């Protein structure tokens, strides 16, 4: 499941492969842009903002994509076999050395580069951006004190990037019950600081390791470990699965007591 650091890493790889290259063929398999052809234009830059990935192309055009649950960009050498079915392809950007193939992208649209700010205006500070502003992230986080912390952490208007893995792991690492109202979370500034540190630690791998242990089954404290013993206290990890699989919550009832039980 893509999180902000995954998209950041994808943008880094795409930039390395494509920036400065001339597009030799493009395909946009979305109805609105099916006839667009950007071949002959140069890829100027590839950047991420939260979970949004922007490919800036010559002529003042930006390809704006969003991964949502299932999206991914793959890079292939010419003639290499794709690791995904053709019917899931939304965008294809071909250059001489590399072909970038966007699979299952929830959003794929061409916009004026000058209008990038409009599509990203709602986003909160990005922990991986050069202009990361923790004070502003904290202000946005605590602005709705009655909201459960787990919900606030997924709100991209608070911080651009965290997804469900980080939501679960952040609550565990801060010892906070995921349904604690934001206003009762102790030292929320430390939570904001932790978001930035975790993102930074994973910016080169996108592997979301929060335990410091890369062995299978040991990479996360609680995420994906429902029913398994807590790595810290041995209590069974609890799961609450709403209809939206992007919001399933894992937590340790002992390490993360409800606010009233805090001693
Ligand atoms: Zn525990």
PDB file of C-alpha atoms and ligand atoms in Angstrom:
ATOM      1  CA  UNK A   1       0.000   0.000   0.000  1.00  0.00           C
ATOM      2  CA  UNK A   2       1.662   3.234  -1.087  1.00  0.00           C
ATOM      3  CA  UNK A   3       2.629   5.729   1.588  1.00  0.00           C
ATOM      4  CA  UNK A   4       4.286   9.070   1.125  1.00  0.00           C
ATOM      5  CA  UNK A   5       7.788   7.649   1.388  1.00  0.00           C
ATOM      6  CA  UNK A   6       6.944   5.030  -1.274  1.00  0.00           C
ATOM      7  CA  UNK A   7       5.874   7.756  -3.665  1.00  0.00           C
ATOM      8  CA  UNK A   8       8.944   9.817  -2.795  1.00  0.00           C
ATOM      9  CA  UNK A   9      11.140   6.845  -3.680  1.00  0.00           C
ATOM     10  CA  UNK A  10       9.221   6.249  -6.924  1.00  0.00           C
ATOM     11  CA  UNK A  11       9.740   9.905  -7.853  1.00  0.00           C
ATOM     12  CA  UNK A  12      13.458   9.645  -7.100  1.00  0.00           C
ATOM     13  CA  UNK A  13      13.798   6.580  -9.367  1.00  0.00           C
ATOM     14  CA  UNK A  14      11.707   8.145 -12.115  1.00  0.00           C
ATOM     15  CA  UNK A  15      13.715  11.377 -11.967  1.00  0.00           C
ATOM     16  CA  UNK A  16      16.995   9.493 -12.200  1.00  0.00           C
ATOM     17  CA  UNK A  17      15.759   7.498 -15.200  1.00  0.00           C
ATOM     18  CA  UNK A  18      13.790  10.101 -17.131  1.00  0.00           C
ATOM     19  CA  UNK A  19      14.885  13.656 -16.335  1.00  0.00           C
ATOM     20  CA  UNK A  20      16.534  15.256 -19.351  1.00  0.00           C
ATOM     21  CA  UNK A  21      15.301  12.509 -21.686  1.00  0.00           C
ATOM     22  CA  UNK A  22      13.137  13.134 -24.728  1.00  0.00           C
ATOM     23  CA  UNK A  23       9.841  11.273 -24.870  1.00  0.00           C
ATOM     24  CA  UNK A  24       9.759   9.022 -27.929  1.00  0.00           C
ATOM     25  CA  UNK A  25       6.208   7.759 -27.329  1.00  0.00           C
ATOM     26  CA  UNK A  26       3.431   8.490 -24.845  1.00  0.00           C
ATOM     27  CA  UNK A  27       0.096   6.828 -24.155  1.00  0.00           C
ATOM     28  CA  UNK A  28      -2.615   8.023 -21.819  1.00  0.00           C
ATOM     29  CA  UNK A  29      -5.180   5.275 -21.401  1.00  0.00           C
ATOM     30  CA  UNK A  30      -7.684   7.513 -19.667  1.00  0.00           C
ATOM     31  CA  UNK A  31     -10.613   8.798 -21.722  1.00  0.00           C
ATOM     32  CA  UNK A  32      -9.992  12.501 -21.151  1.00  0.00           C
ATOM     33  CA  UNK A  33      -6.412  12.386 -22.415  1.00  0.00           C
ATOM     34  CA  UNK A  34      -6.585   9.460 -24.821  1.00  0.00           C
ATOM     35  CA  UNK A  35      -5.604  11.638 -27.776  1.00  0.00           C
ATOM     36  CA  UNK A  36      -2.770  13.505 -26.024  1.00  0.00           C
ATOM     37  CA  UNK A  37       0.678  12.967 -27.511  1.00  0.00           C
ATOM     38  CA  UNK A  38       3.733  14.393 -25.756  1.00  0.00           C
ATOM     39  CA  UNK A  39       6.366  12.650 -27.854  1.00  0.00           C
ATOM     40  CA  UNK A  40       9.225  14.986 -28.736  1.00  0.00           C
ATOM     41  CA  UNK A  41       8.952  16.794 -25.392  1.00  0.00           C
ATOM     42  CA  UNK A  42      11.645  16.538 -22.724  1.00  0.00           C
ATOM     43  CA  UNK A  43      10.984  15.274 -19.194  1.00  0.00           C
ATOM     44  CA  UNK A  44      12.196  18.113 -17.004  1.00  0.00           C
ATOM     45  CA  UNK A  45      11.658  16.772 -13.495  1.00  0.00           C
ATOM     46  CA  UNK A  46       9.767  14.240 -11.400  1.00  0.00           C
ATOM     47  CA  UNK A  47       8.687  15.217  -7.903  1.00  0.00           C
ATOM     48  CA  UNK A  48       6.440  13.892  -5.164  1.00  0.00           C
ATOM     49  CA  UNK A  49       4.188  15.748  -2.812  1.00  0.00           C
ATOM     50  CA  UNK A  50       2.642  13.463  -0.216  1.00  0.00           C
ATOM     51  CA  UNK A  51       1.157  10.607  -2.241  1.00  0.00           C
ATOM     52  CA  UNK A  52       0.962  12.660  -5.440  1.00  0.00           C
ATOM     53  CA  UNK A  53       3.594  12.181  -8.132  1.00  0.00           C
ATOM     54  CA  UNK A  54       4.206  14.900 -10.722  1.00  0.00           C
ATOM     55  CA  UNK A  55       6.089  14.453 -13.985  1.00  0.00           C
ATOM     56  CA  UNK A  56       7.010  17.866 -15.347  1.00  0.00           C
ATOM     57  CA  UNK A  57       7.269  17.805 -19.109  1.00  0.00           C
ATOM     58  CA  UNK A  58       8.484  20.490 -21.491  1.00  0.00           C
ATOM     59  CA  UNK A  59       5.903  22.847 -22.908  1.00  0.00           C
ATOM     60  CA  UNK A  60       4.491  23.668 -19.479  1.00  0.00           C
ATOM     61  CA  UNK A  61       2.642  20.374 -19.044  1.00  0.00           C
ATOM     62  CA  UNK A  62       2.619  18.295 -15.871  1.00  0.00           C
ATOM     63  CA  UNK A  63       1.409  14.727 -15.600  1.00  0.00           C
ATOM     64  CA  UNK A  64      -0.289  14.511 -12.202  1.00  0.00           C
ATOM     65  CA  UNK A  65      -0.767  11.011 -10.816  1.00  0.00           C
ATOM     66  CA  UNK A  66      -1.993   9.576  -7.541  1.00  0.00           C
ATOM     67  CA  UNK A  67      -1.364   5.991  -6.438  1.00  0.00           C
ATOM     68  CA  UNK A  68      -4.281   5.545  -3.998  1.00  0.00           C
ATOM     69  CA  UNK A  69      -4.391   1.882  -2.912  1.00  0.00           C
ATOM     70  CA  UNK A  70      -2.936  -0.008  -5.822  1.00  0.00           C
ATOM     71  CA  UNK A  71      -1.042   2.316  -8.109  1.00  0.00           C
ATOM     72  CA  UNK A  72       2.573   1.846  -9.114  1.00  0.00           C
ATOM     73  CA  UNK A  73       5.119   3.124 -11.591  1.00  0.00           C
ATOM     74  CA  UNK A  74       7.495   0.605 -13.139  1.00  0.00           C
ATOM     75  CA  UNK A  75      10.628   1.340 -15.143  1.00  0.00           C
ATOM     76  CA  UNK A  76      11.640  -1.011 -17.934  1.00  0.00           C
ATOM     77  CA  UNK A  77      14.504  -1.187 -20.385  1.00  0.00           C
ATOM     78  CA  UNK A  78      13.372  -1.281 -24.036  1.00  0.00           C
ATOM     79  CA  UNK A  79      11.850  -4.636 -24.910  1.00  0.00           C
ATOM     80  CA  UNK A  80      11.762  -5.876 -21.301  1.00  0.00           C
ATOM     81  CA  UNK A  81       8.734  -7.865 -20.203  1.00  0.00           C
ATOM     82  CA  UNK A  82       6.284  -5.872 -18.044  1.00  0.00           C
ATOM     83  CA  UNK A  83       5.453  -7.109 -14.571  1.00  0.00           C
ATOM     84  CA  UNK A  84       1.750  -6.348 -14.856  1.00  0.00           C
ATOM     85  CA  UNK A  85      -1.144  -6.867 -17.264  1.00  0.00           C
ATOM     86  CA  UNK A  86      -1.558  -4.412 -20.096  1.00  0.00           C
ATOM     87  CA  UNK A  87      -5.177  -3.666 -19.223  1.00  0.00           C
ATOM     88  CA  UNK A  88      -4.057  -2.142 -15.918  1.00  0.00           C
ATOM     89  CA  UNK A  89      -1.776   0.359 -17.628  1.00  0.00           C
ATOM     90  CA  UNK A  90      -2.942   3.960 -17.405  1.00  0.00           C
ATOM     91  CA  UNK A  91       0.103   5.825 -18.672  1.00  0.00           C
ATOM     92  CA  UNK A  92       3.159   4.949 -20.714  1.00  0.00           C
ATOM     93  CA  UNK A  93       6.139   7.301 -21.092  1.00  0.00           C
ATOM     94  CA  UNK A  94       8.802   5.989 -23.424  1.00  0.00           C
ATOM     95  CA  UNK A  95      12.326   7.388 -23.760  1.00  0.00           C
ATOM     96  CA  UNK A  96      15.377   5.848 -25.416  1.00  0.00           C
ATOM     97  CA  UNK A  97      16.883   4.337 -22.233  1.00  0.00           C
ATOM     98  CA  UNK A  98      13.738   3.703 -20.180  1.00  0.00           C
ATOM     99  CA  UNK A  99      10.007   3.160 -20.471  1.00  0.00           C
ATOM    100  CA  UNK A 100       7.938   4.250 -17.472  1.00  0.00           C
ATOM    101  CA  UNK A 101       4.651   2.379 -17.105  1.00  0.00           C
ATOM    102  CA  UNK A 102       1.993   3.578 -14.677  1.00  0.00           C
ATOM    103  CA  UNK A 103      -0.240   0.737 -13.478  1.00  0.00           C
ATOM    104  CA  UNK A 104      -3.625   1.148 -11.747  1.00  0.00           C
ATOM    105  CA  UNK A 105      -3.157   4.864 -11.148  1.00  0.00           C
ATOM    106  CA  UNK A 106      -6.254   6.274  -9.465  1.00  0.00           C
ATOM    107  CA  UNK A 107      -5.520   9.710 -10.907  1.00  0.00           C
ATOM    108  CA  UNK A 108      -3.700  10.375 -14.173  1.00  0.00           C
ATOM    109  CA  UNK A 109      -4.279  13.792 -15.641  1.00  0.00           C
ATOM    110  CA  UNK A 110      -2.399  16.365 -17.665  1.00  0.00           C
ATOM    111  CA  UNK A 111      -2.439  19.835 -16.182  1.00  0.00           C
ATOM    112  CA  UNK A 112      -0.648  23.112 -16.796  1.00  0.00           C
ATOM    113  CA  UNK A 113       2.568  23.115 -14.760  1.00  0.00           C
ATOM    114  CA  UNK A 114       1.567  26.568 -13.550  1.00  0.00           C
ATOM    115  CA  UNK A 115      -1.576  25.002 -12.047  1.00  0.00           C
ATOM    116  CA  UNK A 116       0.181  22.354  -9.935  1.00  0.00           C
ATOM    117  CA  UNK A 117      -0.482  24.471  -6.869  1.00  0.00           C
ATOM    118  CA  UNK A 118      -4.235  24.186  -7.410  1.00  0.00           C
ATOM    119  CA  UNK A 119      -4.333  20.381  -7.299  1.00  0.00           C
ATOM    120  CA  UNK A 120      -1.992  20.252  -4.303  1.00  0.00           C
ATOM    121  CA  UNK A 121      -3.338  23.275  -2.399  1.00  0.00           C
ATOM    122  CA  UNK A 122      -5.264  21.200   0.131  1.00  0.00           C
ATOM    123  CA  UNK A 123      -2.235  19.195   1.246  1.00  0.00           C
ATOM    124  CA  UNK A 124      -0.618  19.746   4.617  1.00  0.00           C
ATOM    125  CA  UNK A 125       3.150  19.933   5.117  1.00  0.00           C
ATOM    126  CA  UNK A 126       5.111  17.071   3.530  1.00  0.00           C
ATOM    127  CA  UNK A 127       7.629  15.451   5.917  1.00  0.00           C
ATOM    128  CA  UNK A 128       9.927  14.679   2.972  1.00  0.00           C
ATOM    129  CA  UNK A 129       9.808  18.109   1.350  1.00  0.00           C
ATOM    130  CA  UNK A 130      12.517  20.719   1.718  1.00  0.00           C
ATOM    131  CA  UNK A 131       9.924  23.113   3.101  1.00  0.00           C
ATOM    132  CA  UNK A 132       8.639  20.695   5.781  1.00  0.00           C
ATOM    133  CA  UNK A 133       7.046  22.804   8.493  1.00  0.00           C
ATOM    134  CA  UNK A 134       6.456  20.862  11.738  1.00  0.00           C
ATOM    135  CA  UNK A 135       4.799  23.821  13.500  1.00  0.00           C
ATOM    136  CA  UNK A 136       2.212  24.070  10.725  1.00  0.00           C
ATOM    137  CA  UNK A 137       1.689  20.279  10.771  1.00  0.00           C
ATOM    138  CA  UNK A 138       1.089  20.432  14.536  1.00  0.00           C
ATOM    139  CA  UNK A 139      -1.309  23.346  14.146  1.00  0.00           C
ATOM    140  CA  UNK A 140      -3.328  21.398  11.599  1.00  0.00           C
ATOM    141  CA  UNK A 141      -3.210  18.208  13.688  1.00  0.00           C
ATOM    142  CA  UNK A 142      -4.650  19.786  16.835  1.00  0.00           C
ATOM    143  CA  UNK A 143      -7.114  22.049  15.021  1.00  0.00           C
ATOM    144  CA  UNK A 144      -9.880  19.448  15.490  1.00  0.00           C
ATOM    145  CA  UNK A 145      -9.261  18.175  19.040  1.00  0.00           C
ATOM    146  CA  UNK A 146     -12.291  15.856  19.173  1.00  0.00           C
ATOM    147  CA  UNK A 147     -11.249  13.780  16.187  1.00  0.00           C
ATOM    148  CA  UNK A 148      -9.638  10.340  16.815  1.00  0.00           C
ATOM    149  CA  UNK A 149      -5.882  10.488  16.320  1.00  0.00           C
ATOM    150  CA  UNK A 150      -5.941   7.573  13.838  1.00  0.00           C
ATOM    151  CA  UNK A 151      -8.308   9.505  11.609  1.00  0.00           C
ATOM    152  CA  UNK A 152      -6.324  12.743  11.854  1.00  0.00           C
ATOM    153  CA  UNK A 153      -3.097  10.979  10.862  1.00  0.00           C
ATOM    154  CA  UNK A 154      -4.688   9.799   7.590  1.00  0.00           C
ATOM    155  CA  UNK A 155      -5.951  13.290   6.735  1.00  0.00           C
ATOM    156  CA  UNK A 156      -3.644  14.562   4.000  1.00  0.00           C
ATOM    157  CA  UNK A 157      -4.689  18.133   4.867  1.00  0.00           C
ATOM    158  CA  UNK A 158      -2.865  17.658   8.187  1.00  0.00           C
ATOM    159  CA  UNK A 159       0.302  16.076   6.795  1.00  0.00           C
ATOM    160  CA  UNK A 160       0.855  14.941   3.220  1.00  0.00           C
ATOM    161  CA  UNK A 161       2.105  11.387   3.116  1.00  0.00           C
ATOM    162  CA  UNK A 162       1.129   9.127   6.008  1.00  0.00           C
ATOM    163  CA  UNK A 163      -1.047   6.174   5.058  1.00  0.00           C
ATOM    164  CA  UNK A 164      -2.495   3.335   7.039  1.00  0.00           C
ATOM    165  CA  UNK A 165       0.769   1.537   7.844  1.00  0.00           C
ATOM    166  CA  UNK A 166       2.210   4.666   9.357  1.00  0.00           C
ATOM    167  CA  UNK A 167      -1.037   5.492  11.157  1.00  0.00           C
ATOM    168  CA  UNK A 168      -0.952   2.170  13.039  1.00  0.00           C
ATOM    169  CA  UNK A 169       2.779   2.221  13.726  1.00  0.00           C
ATOM    170  CA  UNK A 170       2.839   5.850  14.879  1.00  0.00           C
ATOM    171  CA  UNK A 171       0.083   5.240  17.414  1.00  0.00           C
ATOM    172  CA  UNK A 172       1.951   2.208  18.750  1.00  0.00           C
ATOM    173  CA  UNK A 173       5.288   3.993  18.958  1.00  0.00           C
ATOM    174  CA  UNK A 174       3.685   6.833  20.926  1.00  0.00           C
ATOM    175  CA  UNK A 175       1.720   4.399  23.130  1.00  0.00           C
ATOM    176  CA  UNK A 176      -1.557   5.986  22.059  1.00  0.00           C
ATOM    177  CA  UNK A 177      -4.884   4.208  21.628  1.00  0.00           C
ATOM    178  CA  UNK A 178      -5.893   4.928  18.003  1.00  0.00           C
ATOM    179  CA  UNK A 179      -9.326   6.282  19.062  1.00  0.00           C
ATOM    180  CA  UNK A 180      -7.895   8.827  21.484  1.00  0.00           C
ATOM    181  CA  UNK A 181      -9.240  12.296  20.654  1.00  0.00           C
ATOM    182  CA  UNK A 182      -6.406  14.413  19.301  1.00  0.00           C
ATOM    183  CA  UNK A 183      -6.874  16.870  22.172  1.00  0.00           C
ATOM    184  CA  UNK A 184      -6.006  14.122  24.685  1.00  0.00           C
ATOM    185  CA  UNK A 185      -2.896  12.811  22.918  1.00  0.00           C
ATOM    186  CA  UNK A 186       0.078  13.608  25.149  1.00  0.00           C
ATOM    187  CA  UNK A 187       2.789  15.732  23.525  1.00  0.00           C
ATOM    188  CA  UNK A 188       1.385  15.748  19.980  1.00  0.00           C
ATOM    189  CA  UNK A 189       4.478  17.642  18.839  1.00  0.00           C
ATOM    190  CA  UNK A 190       6.458  14.446  19.447  1.00  0.00           C
ATOM    191  CA  UNK A 191       4.088  12.577  17.146  1.00  0.00           C
ATOM    192  CA  UNK A 192       4.704  15.122  14.380  1.00  0.00           C
ATOM    193  CA  UNK A 193       8.439  14.836  14.955  1.00  0.00           C
ATOM    194  CA  UNK A 194       8.211  11.039  14.775  1.00  0.00           C
ATOM    195  CA  UNK A 195       6.372  11.171  11.434  1.00  0.00           C
ATOM    196  CA  UNK A 196       9.244  13.128   9.947  1.00  0.00           C
ATOM    197  CA  UNK A 197      11.901  10.824  11.431  1.00  0.00           C
ATOM    198  CA  UNK A 198      10.181   7.658  10.209  1.00  0.00           C
ATOM    199  CA  UNK A 199       9.672   9.066   6.737  1.00  0.00           C
ATOM    200  CA  UNK A 200      13.255  10.195   6.600  1.00  0.00           C
ATOM    201  CA  UNK A 201      14.540   6.795   7.735  1.00  0.00           C
ATOM    202  CA  UNK A 202      12.549   5.086   4.953  1.00  0.00           C
ATOM    203  CA  UNK A 203      13.047   7.608   2.152  1.00  0.00           C
ATOM    204  CA  UNK A 204      15.694   5.494   0.424  1.00  0.00           C
ATOM    205  CA  UNK A 205      13.858   2.159   0.696  1.00  0.00           C
ATOM    206  CA  UNK A 206      10.114   2.824   1.022  1.00  0.00           C
ATOM    207  CA  UNK A 207      10.036  -0.325   3.115  1.00  0.00           C
ATOM    208  CA  UNK A 208       8.122   1.136   6.087  1.00  0.00           C
ATOM    209  CA  UNK A 209      10.302  -0.616   8.641  1.00  0.00           C
ATOM    210  CA  UNK A 210       9.477   0.770  12.066  1.00  0.00           C
ATOM    211  CA  UNK A 211      11.084  -1.842  14.281  1.00  0.00           C
ATOM    212  CA  UNK A 212      14.578  -1.593  12.843  1.00  0.00           C
ATOM    213  CA  UNK A 213      14.285  -5.314  12.085  1.00  0.00           C
ATOM    214  CA  UNK A 214      14.059  -6.248   8.391  1.00  0.00           C
ATOM    215  CA  UNK A 215      13.268  -9.943   8.987  1.00  0.00           C
ATOM    216  CA  UNK A 216       9.913 -11.114   7.573  1.00  0.00           C
ATOM    217  CA  UNK A 217       7.139 -10.667  10.130  1.00  0.00           C
ATOM    218  CA  UNK A 218       9.302  -8.373  12.276  1.00  0.00           C
ATOM    219  CA  UNK A 219       9.226  -5.170  10.233  1.00  0.00           C
ATOM    220  CA  UNK A 220       6.164  -3.670  11.965  1.00  0.00           C
ATOM    221  CA  UNK A 221       5.090  -3.466  15.588  1.00  0.00           C
ATOM    222  CA  UNK A 222       1.375  -3.867  14.947  1.00  0.00           C
ATOM    223  CA  UNK A 223       0.457  -3.315  11.289  1.00  0.00           C
ATOM    224  CA  UNK A 224      -0.614  -6.590   9.634  1.00  0.00           C
ATOM    225  CA  UNK A 225      -0.037  -8.527  12.880  1.00  0.00           C
ATOM    226  CA  UNK A 226      -3.629  -9.031  14.069  1.00  0.00           C
ATOM    227  CA  UNK A 227      -3.840 -11.881  16.620  1.00  0.00           C
ATOM    228  CA  UNK A 228      -0.052 -12.200  16.845  1.00  0.00           C
ATOM    229  CA  UNK A 229       1.739 -11.442  20.127  1.00  0.00           C
ATOM    230  CA  UNK A 230       2.892  -7.867  20.637  1.00  0.00           C
ATOM    231  CA  UNK A 231       6.641  -7.705  20.021  1.00  0.00           C
ATOM    232  CA  UNK A 232       6.980  -5.622  23.181  1.00  0.00           C
ATOM    233  CA  UNK A 233       4.562  -7.135  25.736  1.00  0.00           C
ATOM    234  CA  UNK A 234       3.176 -10.362  24.228  1.00  0.00           C
ATOM    235  CA  UNK A 235      -0.474  -9.241  24.284  1.00  0.00           C
ATOM    236  CA  UNK A 236      -2.446 -10.223  21.173  1.00  0.00           C
ATOM    237  CA  UNK A 237      -2.555  -7.430  18.618  1.00  0.00           C
ATOM    238  CA  UNK A 238      -6.123  -6.238  18.111  1.00  0.00           C
ATOM    239  CA  UNK A 239      -7.681  -5.432  14.731  1.00  0.00           C
ATOM    240  CA  UNK A 240     -10.639  -3.306  13.792  1.00  0.00           C
ATOM    241  CA  UNK A 241     -11.575  -3.556  10.137  1.00  0.00           C
ATOM    242  CA  UNK A 242     -14.070  -1.088   8.768  1.00  0.00           C
ATOM    243  CA  UNK A 243     -15.444  -1.534   5.263  1.00  0.00           C
ATOM    244  CA  UNK A 244     -12.657   0.594   3.810  1.00  0.00           C
ATOM    245  CA  UNK A 245      -9.570  -1.675   3.789  1.00  0.00           C
ATOM    246  CA  UNK A 246      -7.408   1.416   3.687  1.00  0.00           C
ATOM    247  CA  UNK A 247      -8.500   2.185   7.250  1.00  0.00           C
ATOM    248  CA  UNK A 248      -8.075  -1.156   9.052  1.00  0.00           C
ATOM    249  CA  UNK A 249      -6.523  -0.466  12.443  1.00  0.00           C
ATOM    250  CA  UNK A 250      -4.079  -2.649  14.367  1.00  0.00           C
ATOM    251  CA  UNK A 251      -3.054  -1.872  17.935  1.00  0.00           C
ATOM    252  CA  UNK A 252      -1.806  -3.418  21.164  1.00  0.00           C
ATOM    253  CA  UNK A 253      -4.492  -2.939  23.848  1.00  0.00           C
ATOM    254  CA  UNK A 254      -1.848  -3.084  26.575  1.00  0.00           C
ATOM    255  CA  UNK A 255       0.882  -0.860  25.125  1.00  0.00           C
ATOM    256  CA  UNK A 256      -1.756   1.581  23.826  1.00  0.00           C
ATOM    257  CA  UNK A 257      -4.324   2.000  26.637  1.00  0.00           C
ATOM    258  CA  UNK A 258      -7.365   4.238  26.155  1.00  0.00           C
ATOM    259  CA  UNK A 259      -6.745   7.739  27.546  1.00  0.00           C
ATOM    260  CA  UNK A 260      -8.840   7.077  30.680  1.00  0.00           C
ATOM    261  CA  UNK A 261      -6.668   4.061  31.606  1.00  0.00           C
ATOM    262  CA  UNK A 262      -3.374   5.926  31.382  1.00  0.00           C
ATOM    263  CA  UNK A 263      -1.515   5.770  34.667  1.00  0.00           C
TER     264      UNK A 263
HETATM  265 ZN1  LIG B   1       2.087  -4.541  23.666  1.00  0.00          ZN
END
